[in-house]
Amino acid sequence: SQTIHQWPATLVQPVGSPLSLECTVEGTSNPNLYWYRQAAGRGLQLLFYSVGIGQISSEVPQNLSASRPQDRQFILSSKKLLLSDSGFYLCAWSVLPTFSGGVIYEQYFGPGTRLTVT
Amino acid sequence: AQTVTQSQPEMSVQEAETVTLSCTYDTSENNYYLFWYKQPPSRQMILVIRQEAYKQQNATENRFSVNFQKAAKSFSLKISDSQLGDTAMYFCAFMKPTPKAAGNKLTFGGGTRVLVKP
């Protein structure tokens, strides 16, 4: 079965410091991968998605960047964090269509990383 | 662009009773998918139920069922026999199927907080 991992689970960083959040997926190949941010008590905002190695699409202009160096690895980065970067970051994956001929459209989420910028 | 609206920011229900969450969406598409996700206090996003727009039959997953009204663009979630573990944020989400390269992005509503009381 497929699993998705994120680390770290919690991170406290000072303003101006760099950031690297990692997401890895097991048990699937060539997934679509997504990074979301969730502010406290709010909905999810899509930041980036990737349909393959080295292919990154940005949804909103911001201080963050994403990379996909391997098929099942997705990294969220920043060179200098801002206070407004604080939030809960979720990685998700989806695969479609399946080799059996079915289609899976839903996204499955990792456990998330809580980032506090001080 | 599609929008998803959840008009109830918070709802409470007694254990073993039924609660219905509303969701409306705006789209000009004819083929699409709708989802309900649950986010408990752990903040892990969990897929609860999916509905394909081309299916007239409402989806059901154990105690969770939906009332899909395509013409009204309404997609409500009913939780029957509520349990304490149902306490969570619930998000409605919309997706228009696209080729893999276009990302198959989800659009989320703002969420409804459900509190199940003993």
Coordinates of N, CA and C in Angstrom, one line a residue:
Chain A
S1 N 0.8 -1.2 0.0 CA 0.0 0.0 0.0 C 0.9 1.3 0.0
Q2 N 0.3 2.4 -0.4 CA 1.0 3.6 -0.5 C 1.1 4.3 0.9
T3 N 2.2 4.9 1.1 CA 2.3 5.8 2.3 C 3.1 7.0 2.0
I4 N 2.8 8.1 2.7 CA 3.5 9.3 2.5 C 4.0 9.9 3.8
H5 N 5.3 10.3 3.7 CA 6.0 10.8 4.9 C 6.3 12.2 4.8
Q6 N 6.3 12.9 5.9 CA 6.8 14.3 5.9 C 7.7 14.5 7.1
W7 N 8.7 15.3 6.9 CA 9.6 15.7 8.1 C 10.2 17.0 7.8
P8 N 10.5 17.7 8.9 CA 10.1 17.3 10.3 C 8.7 17.5 10.6
A9 N 8.2 17.0 11.7 CA 6.8 17.2 12.1 C 6.6 18.6 12.6
T10 N 7.6 19.1 13.3 CA 7.5 20.4 13.9 C 8.8 21.2 13.7
L11 N 8.7 22.4 13.4 CA 9.9 23.2 13.2 C 9.7 24.7 13.7
V12 N 10.7 25.2 14.4 CA 10.7 26.6 14.8 C 11.9 27.2 14.3
Q13 N 11.7 28.2 13.5 CA 12.9 28.9 12.8 C 12.8 30.4 12.9
P14 N 13.9 31.0 13.1 CA 13.9 32.5 13.1 C 13.7 33.1 11.7
V15 N 13.2 34.3 11.8 CA 13.0 35.1 10.5 C 14.4 35.2 9.8
G16 N 14.4 35.0 8.5 CA 15.6 35.2 7.8 C 16.4 33.9 7.6
S17 N 16.0 32.8 8.3 CA 16.7 31.6 8.2 C 16.2 30.8 7.0
P18 N 17.0 29.8 6.5 CA 16.5 29.0 5.4 C 15.6 27.9 5.9
L19 N 14.9 27.3 4.9 CA 13.9 26.2 5.2 C 14.0 25.1 4.2
S20 N 13.8 23.9 4.7 CA 13.7 22.7 3.8 C 12.8 21.7 4.5
L21 N 11.7 21.5 3.8 CA 10.7 20.5 4.3 C 10.7 19.4 3.2
E22 N 10.6 18.2 3.7 CA 10.7 17.0 2.8 C 9.5 16.2 2.8
C23 N 9.1 15.7 1.7 CA 7.9 14.8 1.5 C 8.4 13.6 0.6
T24 N 8.1 12.4 1.1 CA 8.4 11.2 0.3 C 7.2 10.3 0.2
V25 N 7.0 9.7 -0.9 CA 5.9 8.7 -1.1 C 6.5 7.3 -1.3
E26 N 5.8 6.3 -0.8 CA 6.2 5.0 -1.0 C 5.1 4.2 -1.6
G27 N 5.4 3.2 -2.4 CA 4.4 2.3 -2.9 C 3.7 2.7 -4.2
T28 N 4.2 3.7 -4.8 CA 3.6 4.2 -6.1 C 4.7 4.8 -7.0
S29 N 4.4 4.9 -8.2 CA 5.4 5.5 -9.1 C 4.7 6.6 -10.0
N30 N 5.5 7.6 -10.3 CA 5.0 8.7 -11.2 C 3.8 9.4 -10.6
P31 N 3.8 9.7 -9.3 CA 2.6 10.4 -8.7 C 2.6 11.8 -9.1
N32 N 1.5 12.5 -9.0 CA 1.4 13.9 -8.9 C 1.7 14.2 -7.4
L33 N 2.4 15.3 -7.1 CA 2.7 15.7 -5.8 C 2.3 17.1 -5.6
Y34 N 1.9 17.4 -4.4 CA 1.3 18.8 -4.1 C 1.9 19.2 -2.7
W35 N 2.1 20.6 -2.6 CA 2.3 21.2 -1.3 C 1.2 22.2 -1.1
Y36 N 0.6 22.1 0.2 CA -0.4 23.0 0.6 C 0.1 23.7 1.9
R37 N -0.5 24.9 2.1 CA -0.3 25.6 3.4 C -1.7 25.8 4.0
Q38 N -1.7 25.6 5.3 CA -3.0 25.9 6.1 C -2.7 26.8 7.2
A39 N -3.2 28.0 7.2 CA -3.1 28.9 8.3 C -4.1 28.4 9.4
A40 N -3.8 28.8 10.6 CA -4.6 28.4 11.8 C -6.1 28.6 11.6
G41 N -6.9 27.5 11.7 CA -8.4 27.6 11.6 C -8.8 27.9 10.2
R42 N -8.0 27.8 9.2 CA -8.4 28.1 7.8 C -8.3 26.9 6.9
G43 N -8.7 27.2 5.7 CA -8.7 26.1 4.7 C -7.3 25.9 4.1
L44 N -7.2 25.1 3.1 CA -5.9 24.8 2.4 C -5.7 25.6 1.2
Q45 N -4.5 26.1 1.1 CA -4.0 26.9 -0.1 C -3.0 26.1 -0.8
L46 N -3.2 25.8 -2.1 CA -2.3 25.0 -2.9 C -1.1 26.0 -3.2
L47 N 0.1 25.5 -2.9 CA 1.3 26.3 -3.2 C 2.0 25.9 -4.5
F48 N 2.3 24.6 -4.6 CA 3.0 24.0 -5.7 C 2.4 22.6 -6.0
Y49 N 2.5 22.3 -7.3 CA 2.3 20.9 -7.7 C 3.3 20.5 -8.7
S50 N 3.5 19.1 -8.7 CA 4.5 18.6 -9.6 C 4.0 17.3 -10.3
V51 N 4.1 17.2 -11.6 CA 3.6 16.1 -12.3 C 4.7 15.1 -12.7
G52 N 5.9 15.5 -12.4 CA 7.1 14.6 -12.7 C 8.4 15.2 -12.2
I53 N 9.4 14.4 -12.3 CA 10.7 14.9 -11.8 C 11.1 16.2 -12.5
G54 N 11.5 17.2 -11.7 CA 12.0 18.4 -12.2 C 10.9 19.4 -12.7
Q55 N 9.6 18.9 -12.7 CA 8.5 19.7 -13.2 C 7.7 20.3 -12.0
I56 N 7.8 21.6 -11.9 CA 7.2 22.3 -10.7 C 6.3 23.4 -11.3
S57 N 5.0 23.5 -10.8 CA 4.1 24.5 -11.1 C 3.8 25.3 -9.8
S58 N 3.9 26.6 -9.9 CA 3.6 27.4 -8.7 C 2.2 28.0 -8.8
E59 N 1.5 28.0 -7.8 CA 0.1 28.5 -7.8 C 0.0 29.9 -7.3
V60 N 0.8 30.3 -6.4 CA 0.7 31.7 -5.8 C 2.1 32.2 -5.7
P61 N 2.3 33.5 -6.0 CA 3.6 34.1 -5.8 C 3.9 34.2 -4.3
Q62 N 5.2 33.9 -4.0 CA 5.5 33.8 -2.5 C 7.0 33.7 -2.3
N63 N 7.3 33.5 -1.1 CA 8.7 33.4 -0.7 C 9.3 32.0 -0.7
L64 N 8.5 31.1 -1.2 CA 8.9 29.7 -1.1 C 9.2 29.2 -2.5
S65 N 9.9 28.0 -2.6 CA 10.1 27.3 -3.8 C 10.0 25.8 -3.6
A66 N 9.9 25.1 -4.7 CA 9.7 23.6 -4.5 C 10.6 23.0 -5.5
S67 N 11.0 21.7 -5.2 CA 11.8 20.9 -6.1 C 11.4 19.5 -6.0
R68 N 11.6 18.8 -7.1 CA 11.3 17.3 -7.2 C 12.6 16.6 -7.8
P69 N 13.5 16.3 -6.9 CA 14.8 15.7 -7.5 C 14.6 14.2 -7.8
Q70 N 13.7 13.6 -7.2 CA 13.4 12.2 -7.5 C 11.9 12.0 -7.7
D71 N 11.5 10.8 -8.3 CA 10.1 10.6 -8.6 C 9.2 10.7 -7.4
R72 N 9.7 10.2 -6.2 CA 8.8 10.2 -5.1 C 9.2 11.1 -4.0
Q73 N 10.0 12.2 -4.3 CA 10.5 13.1 -3.3 C 10.1 14.5 -3.8
F74 N 9.6 15.3 -2.8 CA 9.1 16.6 -3.1 C 9.6 17.5 -1.9
I75 N 10.3 18.6 -2.3 CA 10.9 19.4 -1.2 C 10.4 20.8 -1.3
L76 N 10.1 21.4 -0.2 CA 9.7 22.8 -0.1 C 10.8 23.6 0.6
S77 N 11.2 24.7 0.0 CA 12.3 25.4 0.5 C 12.1 26.9 0.5
S78 N 12.9 27.6 1.3 CA 13.0 29.0 1.3 C 14.4 29.4 1.6
K79 N 14.9 30.5 1.0 CA 16.2 31.0 1.4 C 16.2 31.9 2.6
K80 N 15.1 32.6 2.8 CA 14.9 33.5 4.0 C 13.5 33.5 4.4
L81 N 13.2 32.9 5.5 CA 11.8 32.8 6.0 C 11.3 34.2 6.5
L82 N 10.0 34.4 6.3 CA 9.3 35.5 6.8 C 8.3 35.1 7.9
L83 N 7.9 36.0 8.7 CA 6.9 35.7 9.7 C 5.6 35.1 9.1
S84 N 5.3 35.6 7.9 CA 4.0 35.2 7.3 C 4.1 33.7 6.7
D85 N 5.3 33.1 6.7 CA 5.5 31.8 6.3 C 5.0 30.8 7.4
S86 N 4.8 31.2 8.5 CA 4.3 30.3 9.6 C 3.0 29.6 9.2
G87 N 2.8 28.4 9.5 CA 1.6 27.7 9.2 C 1.8 26.2 9.2
F88 N 0.8 25.5 8.8 CA 0.9 24.0 8.7 C 1.0 23.6 7.3
Y89 N 2.0 22.9 6.9 CA 2.3 22.5 5.6 C 2.0 21.0 5.3
L90 N 1.2 20.8 4.3 CA 0.8 19.5 4.0 C 1.2 19.1 2.6
C91 N 1.7 17.9 2.5 CA 2.1 17.3 1.2 C 1.0 16.3 0.8
A92 N 0.7 16.2 -0.4 CA -0.3 15.2 -0.9 C 0.2 14.6 -2.2
W93 N -0.4 13.4 -2.5 CA -0.1 12.7 -3.8 C -1.4 12.2 -4.4
S94 N -1.3 12.1 -5.7 CA -2.4 11.4 -6.4 C -1.8 10.7 -7.6
V95 N -2.4 9.6 -8.1 CA -2.0 8.9 -9.3 C -3.2 8.6 -10.2
L96 N -3.0 8.9 -11.4 CA -4.1 8.6 -12.4 C -3.5 8.5 -13.8
P97 N -4.0 7.6 -14.6 CA -4.9 6.5 -14.2 C -4.0 5.3 -13.7
T98 N -4.7 4.3 -13.2 CA -4.0 3.1 -12.7 C -3.7 2.1 -13.8
F99 N -2.8 1.2 -13.5 CA -2.4 0.3 -14.5 C -3.5 -0.7 -14.8
S100 N -4.4 -0.9 -13.8 CA -5.5 -1.8 -14.0 C -6.6 -1.2 -14.8
G101 N -6.5 0.1 -15.2 CA -7.5 0.7 -16.0 C -8.4 1.6 -15.2
G102 N -8.3 1.6 -13.9 CA -9.1 2.4 -13.1 C -8.5 3.8 -13.1
V103 N -9.2 4.7 -12.4 CA -8.7 6.1 -12.3 C -8.9 6.5 -10.9
I104 N -7.8 7.1 -10.4 CA -7.8 7.6 -9.0 C -7.6 9.1 -9.0
Y105 N -8.6 9.8 -8.6 CA -8.5 11.3 -8.7 C -8.3 11.9 -7.3
E106 N -8.6 11.2 -6.3 CA -8.5 11.8 -5.0 C -7.0 12.0 -4.6
Q107 N -6.8 12.9 -3.7 CA -5.4 13.1 -3.2 C -5.3 12.6 -1.8
Y108 N -4.2 12.1 -1.4 CA -3.9 11.5 -0.1 C -2.8 12.4 0.5
F109 N -3.0 12.7 1.8 CA -2.2 13.6 2.5 C -1.2 13.0 3.5
G110 N -0.1 13.7 3.6 CA 0.8 13.3 4.7 C 0.4 13.9 6.0
P111 N 1.2 13.6 7.1 CA 0.9 14.0 8.4 C 1.1 15.5 8.7
G112 N 1.8 16.2 7.8 CA 2.0 17.6 7.9 C 3.2 18.1 8.7
T113 N 3.6 19.3 8.5 CA 4.7 19.9 9.3 C 4.2 21.3 9.8
R114 N 4.3 21.4 11.1 CA 3.9 22.7 11.7 C 5.1 23.6 11.8
L115 N 5.1 24.7 11.1 CA 6.2 25.6 11.0 C 5.9 26.9 11.7
T116 N 6.7 27.3 12.7 CA 6.6 28.5 13.4 C 7.8 29.4 13.1
V117 N 7.6 30.6 12.5 CA 8.7 31.5 12.3 C 8.7 32.6 13.4
T118 N 9.8 32.7 14.1 CA 9.8 33.6 15.2 C 10.7 34.9 14.9
Chain B
A1 N -12.9 30.1 -12.8 CA -12.3 29.3 -11.7 C -13.5 28.9 -10.8
Q2 N -13.3 27.7 -10.3 CA -14.3 27.1 -9.4 C -14.1 27.7 -8.0
T3 N -15.3 27.8 -7.3 CA -15.3 28.2 -5.9 C -16.1 27.2 -5.1
V4 N -15.7 27.0 -3.9 CA -16.4 26.0 -3.0 C -16.7 26.8 -1.7
T5 N -18.0 26.8 -1.3 CA -18.4 27.5 -0.1 C -19.0 26.6 0.9
Q6 N -18.5 26.7 2.1 CA -19.1 26.0 3.3 C -19.6 27.1 4.2
S7 N -20.9 27.2 4.3 CA -21.5 28.3 5.0 C -21.6 28.2 6.5
Q8 N -21.3 27.0 7.0 CA -21.4 26.7 8.5 C -20.0 26.7 9.1
P9 N -19.6 27.7 9.8 CA -18.2 27.6 10.3 C -18.1 26.6 11.4
E10 N -19.2 26.3 12.2 CA -19.1 25.4 13.3 C -20.5 24.8 13.6
M11 N -20.4 23.5 13.9 CA -21.7 22.8 14.3 C -21.4 21.9 15.4
S12 N -22.4 21.7 16.3 CA -22.3 20.7 17.4 C -23.4 19.7 17.3
V13 N -23.1 18.5 17.8 CA -24.2 17.5 17.7 C -23.9 16.5 18.9
Q14 N -25.0 16.0 19.4 CA -24.9 15.0 20.5 C -24.5 13.7 19.9
E15 N -23.8 13.0 20.7 CA -23.3 11.7 20.3 C -24.6 10.8 20.0
A16 N -24.4 10.0 18.9 CA -25.5 9.1 18.4 C -26.5 9.9 17.5
E17 N -26.5 11.2 17.5 CA -27.4 11.9 16.6 C -26.8 12.1 15.2
T18 N -27.6 12.8 14.4 CA -27.2 13.1 13.0 C -26.9 14.5 12.8
V19 N -25.9 14.8 12.0 CA -25.6 16.2 11.6 C -25.3 16.3 10.1
T20 N -25.8 17.3 9.5 CA -25.6 17.5 8.1 C -24.8 18.8 7.8
L21 N -23.8 18.7 7.0 CA -22.9 19.8 6.7 C -23.2 20.2 5.2
S22 N -23.3 21.5 5.0 CA -23.6 22.0 3.7 C -22.3 22.4 2.9
C23 N -22.4 22.2 1.6 CA -21.4 22.7 0.7 C -22.0 23.0 -0.6
T24 N -21.7 24.2 -1.1 CA -22.1 24.6 -2.5 C -20.9 24.9 -3.3
Y25 N -21.0 24.8 -4.6 CA -19.9 25.1 -5.4 C -20.3 25.8 -6.7
D26 N -19.4 26.4 -7.4 CA -19.7 27.1 -8.6 C -18.8 26.6 -9.7
T27 N -19.4 26.1 -10.7 CA -18.6 25.6 -11.9 C -19.4 25.6 -13.1
S28 N -18.8 25.7 -14.3 CA -19.5 25.6 -15.5 C -19.2 24.2 -16.2
E29 N -18.4 23.4 -15.4 CA -18.1 22.1 -15.9 C -19.3 21.1 -15.8
N30 N -19.3 20.1 -16.6 CA -20.3 19.0 -16.5 C -19.7 17.8 -15.8
N31 N -18.5 17.5 -16.0 CA -17.8 16.4 -15.4 C -16.8 16.8 -14.4
Y32 N -17.0 16.4 -13.2 CA -16.1 16.7 -12.1 C -16.3 15.8 -10.9
Y33 N -15.5 16.0 -9.9 CA -15.5 15.1 -8.7 C -15.6 16.0 -7.5
L34 N -16.3 15.5 -6.5 CA -16.5 16.2 -5.2 C -16.0 15.3 -4.1
F35 N -15.4 15.9 -3.1 CA -14.9 15.1 -2.0 C -15.2 15.8 -0.7
W36 N -15.3 15.0 0.4 CA -15.3 15.4 1.7 C -14.1 14.9 2.4
Y37 N -13.3 15.8 3.0 CA -12.1 15.4 3.8 C -12.4 15.7 5.3
K38 N -11.8 14.9 6.2 CA -11.9 15.2 7.6 C -10.5 15.5 8.1
Q39 N -10.4 16.5 9.0 CA -9.2 16.8 9.6 C -9.4 16.8 11.1
P40 N -9.0 15.7 11.8 CA -9.2 15.7 13.3 C -8.1 16.6 13.9
P41 N -8.1 16.6 15.3 CA -7.1 17.5 16.0 C -5.7 17.2 15.6
S42 N -5.4 15.9 15.2 CA -4.1 15.6 14.8 C -3.6 16.3 13.5
R43 N -4.6 16.9 12.8 CA -4.5 17.6 11.5 C -4.1 16.8 10.3
Q44 N -4.2 15.5 10.5 CA -4.1 14.6 9.3 C -5.3 14.7 8.5
M45 N -5.2 15.0 7.2 CA -6.3 15.1 6.3 C -6.7 13.7 5.8
I46 N -8.0 13.3 6.0 CA -8.4 12.0 5.7 C -9.6 12.1 4.8
L47 N -9.5 11.3 3.7 CA -10.6 11.3 2.7 C -11.8 10.5 3.3
V48 N -13.0 11.2 3.3 CA -14.2 10.6 3.9 C -15.0 9.9 2.8
I49 N -15.2 10.7 1.7 CA -16.2 10.2 0.7 C -15.9 10.9 -0.6
R50 N -16.2 10.3 -1.7 CA -16.1 11.0 -3.0 C -17.4 10.8 -3.8
Q51 N -17.6 11.7 -4.7 CA -18.8 11.6 -5.6 C -18.4 12.0 -7.0
E52 N -18.7 11.2 -8.0 CA -18.5 11.5 -9.4 C -19.8 12.2 -9.9
A53 N -19.6 13.3 -10.5 CA -20.7 14.1 -11.0 C -21.6 13.4 -12.0
Y54 N -21.1 12.5 -12.7 CA -21.9 11.8 -13.7 C -22.7 10.7 -13.1
K55 N -22.5 10.4 -11.8 CA -23.3 9.4 -11.1 C -24.5 10.1 -10.4
Q56 N -25.7 9.6 -10.6 CA -26.8 10.2 -9.9 C -27.0 9.6 -8.5
Q57 N -26.5 8.4 -8.3 CA -26.6 7.8 -7.0 C -25.7 8.5 -6.0
N58 N -26.3 8.8 -4.8 CA -25.5 9.4 -3.8 C -24.5 8.4 -3.2
A59 N -23.3 8.9 -2.9 CA -22.2 8.0 -2.4 C -22.5 7.8 -0.9
T60 N -22.1 6.6 -0.4 CA -22.3 6.3 1.0 C -21.1 5.5 1.5
E61 N -20.6 5.9 2.6 CA -19.4 5.1 3.3 C -19.8 5.0 4.7
N62 N -20.3 3.8 5.1 CA -20.7 3.5 6.5 C -21.6 4.6 7.0
R63 N -21.2 5.3 8.0 CA -22.1 6.3 8.6 C -22.2 7.6 7.9
F64 N -21.3 7.7 6.8 CA -21.3 9.0 6.1 C -22.0 8.8 4.7
S65 N -22.8 9.8 4.4 CA -23.5 9.8 3.1 C -23.6 11.2 2.6
V66 N -23.8 11.3 1.3 CA -23.9 12.7 0.7 C -25.2 12.8 0.1
N67 N -25.6 14.1 -0.1 CA -26.8 14.4 -0.9 C -26.3 15.3 -2.0
F68 N -26.1 14.8 -3.2 CA -25.6 15.5 -4.3 C -26.7 16.0 -5.2
Q69 N -26.8 17.3 -5.3 CA -27.8 17.9 -6.1 C -27.1 18.7 -7.2
K70 N -26.9 18.1 -8.4 CA -26.1 18.7 -9.4 C -26.6 20.0 -9.9
A71 N -27.9 20.0 -10.2 CA -28.5 21.2 -10.7 C -28.4 22.4 -9.7
A72 N -28.5 22.1 -8.5 CA -28.4 23.1 -7.4 C -26.9 23.4 -7.1
K73 N -26.0 22.6 -7.6 CA -24.6 22.6 -7.2 C -24.4 22.6 -5.7
S74 N -25.0 21.6 -5.1 CA -25.0 21.4 -3.7 C -24.5 20.0 -3.4
F75 N -23.7 19.9 -2.3 CA -23.0 18.6 -2.0 C -22.9 18.5 -0.5
S76 N -24.0 18.1 0.2 CA -24.0 18.1 1.7 C -23.5 16.7 2.2
L77 N -23.0 16.7 3.4 CA -22.5 15.5 4.0 C -23.3 15.2 5.3
K78 N -23.8 14.0 5.4 CA -24.6 13.6 6.5 C -23.8 12.6 7.4
I79 N -23.6 12.9 8.6 CA -23.0 12.0 9.5 C -24.0 11.4 10.5
S80 N -24.3 10.1 10.3 CA -25.3 9.5 11.2 C -24.6 8.8 12.4
D81 N -25.4 8.7 13.4 CA -24.9 8.0 14.6 C -23.6 8.6 15.0
S82 N -23.5 9.9 15.2 CA -22.3 10.6 15.5 C -21.5 10.0 16.6
Q83 N -20.2 9.9 16.5 CA -19.3 9.4 17.5 C -18.3 10.4 17.9
L84 N -17.8 10.3 19.1 CA -16.8 11.3 19.6 C -15.6 11.5 18.6
G85 N -15.2 10.4 18.0 CA -14.1 10.4 17.1 C -14.4 11.2 15.8
D86 N -15.7 11.6 15.6 CA -16.1 12.4 14.4 C -15.7 13.9 14.6
T87 N -15.4 14.2 15.8 CA -15.0 15.6 16.1 C -13.8 16.0 15.2
A88 N -14.0 17.0 14.4 CA -12.9 17.4 13.4 C -13.4 18.6 12.6
M89 N -12.5 19.1 11.8 CA -12.8 20.0 10.7 C -13.2 19.2 9.5
Y90 N -14.2 19.6 8.8 CA -14.6 18.9 7.6 C -14.5 19.8 6.4
F91 N -13.8 19.4 5.4 CA -13.6 20.2 4.2 C -14.3 19.6 3.0
C92 N -15.0 20.4 2.2 CA -15.5 20.0 1.0 C -14.5 20.4 -0.1
A93 N -14.4 19.6 -1.1 CA -13.4 19.9 -2.2 C -13.9 19.5 -3.6
F94 N -13.5 20.3 -4.6 CA -14.0 20.1 -5.9 C -12.8 19.8 -6.8
M95 N -12.9 19.0 -7.8 CA -11.9 18.7 -8.7 C -12.4 18.5 -10.1
K96 N -11.9 19.2 -11.1 CA -12.2 19.0 -12.5 C -11.1 18.1 -13.0
P97 N -11.5 16.9 -13.6 CA -10.5 16.0 -14.1 C -9.8 16.6 -15.3
T98 N -8.5 16.5 -15.3 CA -7.7 17.0 -16.4 C -6.6 16.0 -16.7
P99 N -5.9 16.1 -17.9 CA -4.8 15.2 -18.1 C -3.8 15.4 -16.9
K100 N -3.0 14.4 -16.7 CA -2.1 14.4 -15.6 C -1.2 15.6 -15.6
A101 N -0.8 16.0 -16.7 CA 0.1 17.2 -16.8 C -0.5 18.5 -16.3
A102 N -1.8 18.6 -16.2 CA -2.4 19.8 -15.8 C -2.6 19.8 -14.2
G103 N -2.3 18.7 -13.6 CA -2.2 18.7 -12.2 C -3.4 18.2 -11.4
N104 N -4.6 18.2 -11.9 CA -5.8 17.7 -11.2 C -5.9 18.3 -9.8
K105 N -6.0 19.6 -9.8 CA -5.9 20.4 -8.6 C -7.3 20.3 -7.8
L106 N -7.2 20.3 -6.5 CA -8.4 20.4 -5.7 C -8.6 21.8 -5.3
T107 N -9.9 22.2 -5.2 CA -10.3 23.5 -4.7 C -11.1 23.2 -3.4
F108 N -10.6 23.7 -2.3 CA -11.3 23.5 -1.0 C -12.2 24.6 -0.5
G109 N -13.2 24.2 0.2 CA -14.0 25.1 0.9 C -13.3 25.5 2.2
G110 N -13.8 26.5 2.9 CA -13.2 27.0 4.1 C -13.3 26.1 5.4
G111 N -14.1 25.1 5.3 CA -14.2 24.1 6.4 C -15.4 24.4 7.3
T112 N -15.8 23.3 8.0 CA -16.8 23.4 9.0 C -16.3 22.6 10.2
R113 N -16.3 23.2 11.4 CA -15.8 22.5 12.6 C -17.0 21.8 13.2
V114 N -16.8 20.5 13.4 CA -17.9 19.7 14.0 C -17.4 19.2 15.4
L115 N -18.3 19.5 16.4 CA -18.0 19.0 17.7 C -19.1 18.0 18.2
V116 N -18.7 16.8 18.5 CA -19.6 15.8 18.9 C -19.5 15.8 20.5
K117 N -20.7 16.0 21.1 CA -20.7 16.1 22.5 C -21.2 14.8 23.1
P118 N -20.6 14.4 24.3 CA -21.1 13.1 24.9 C -22.4 13.3 25.6

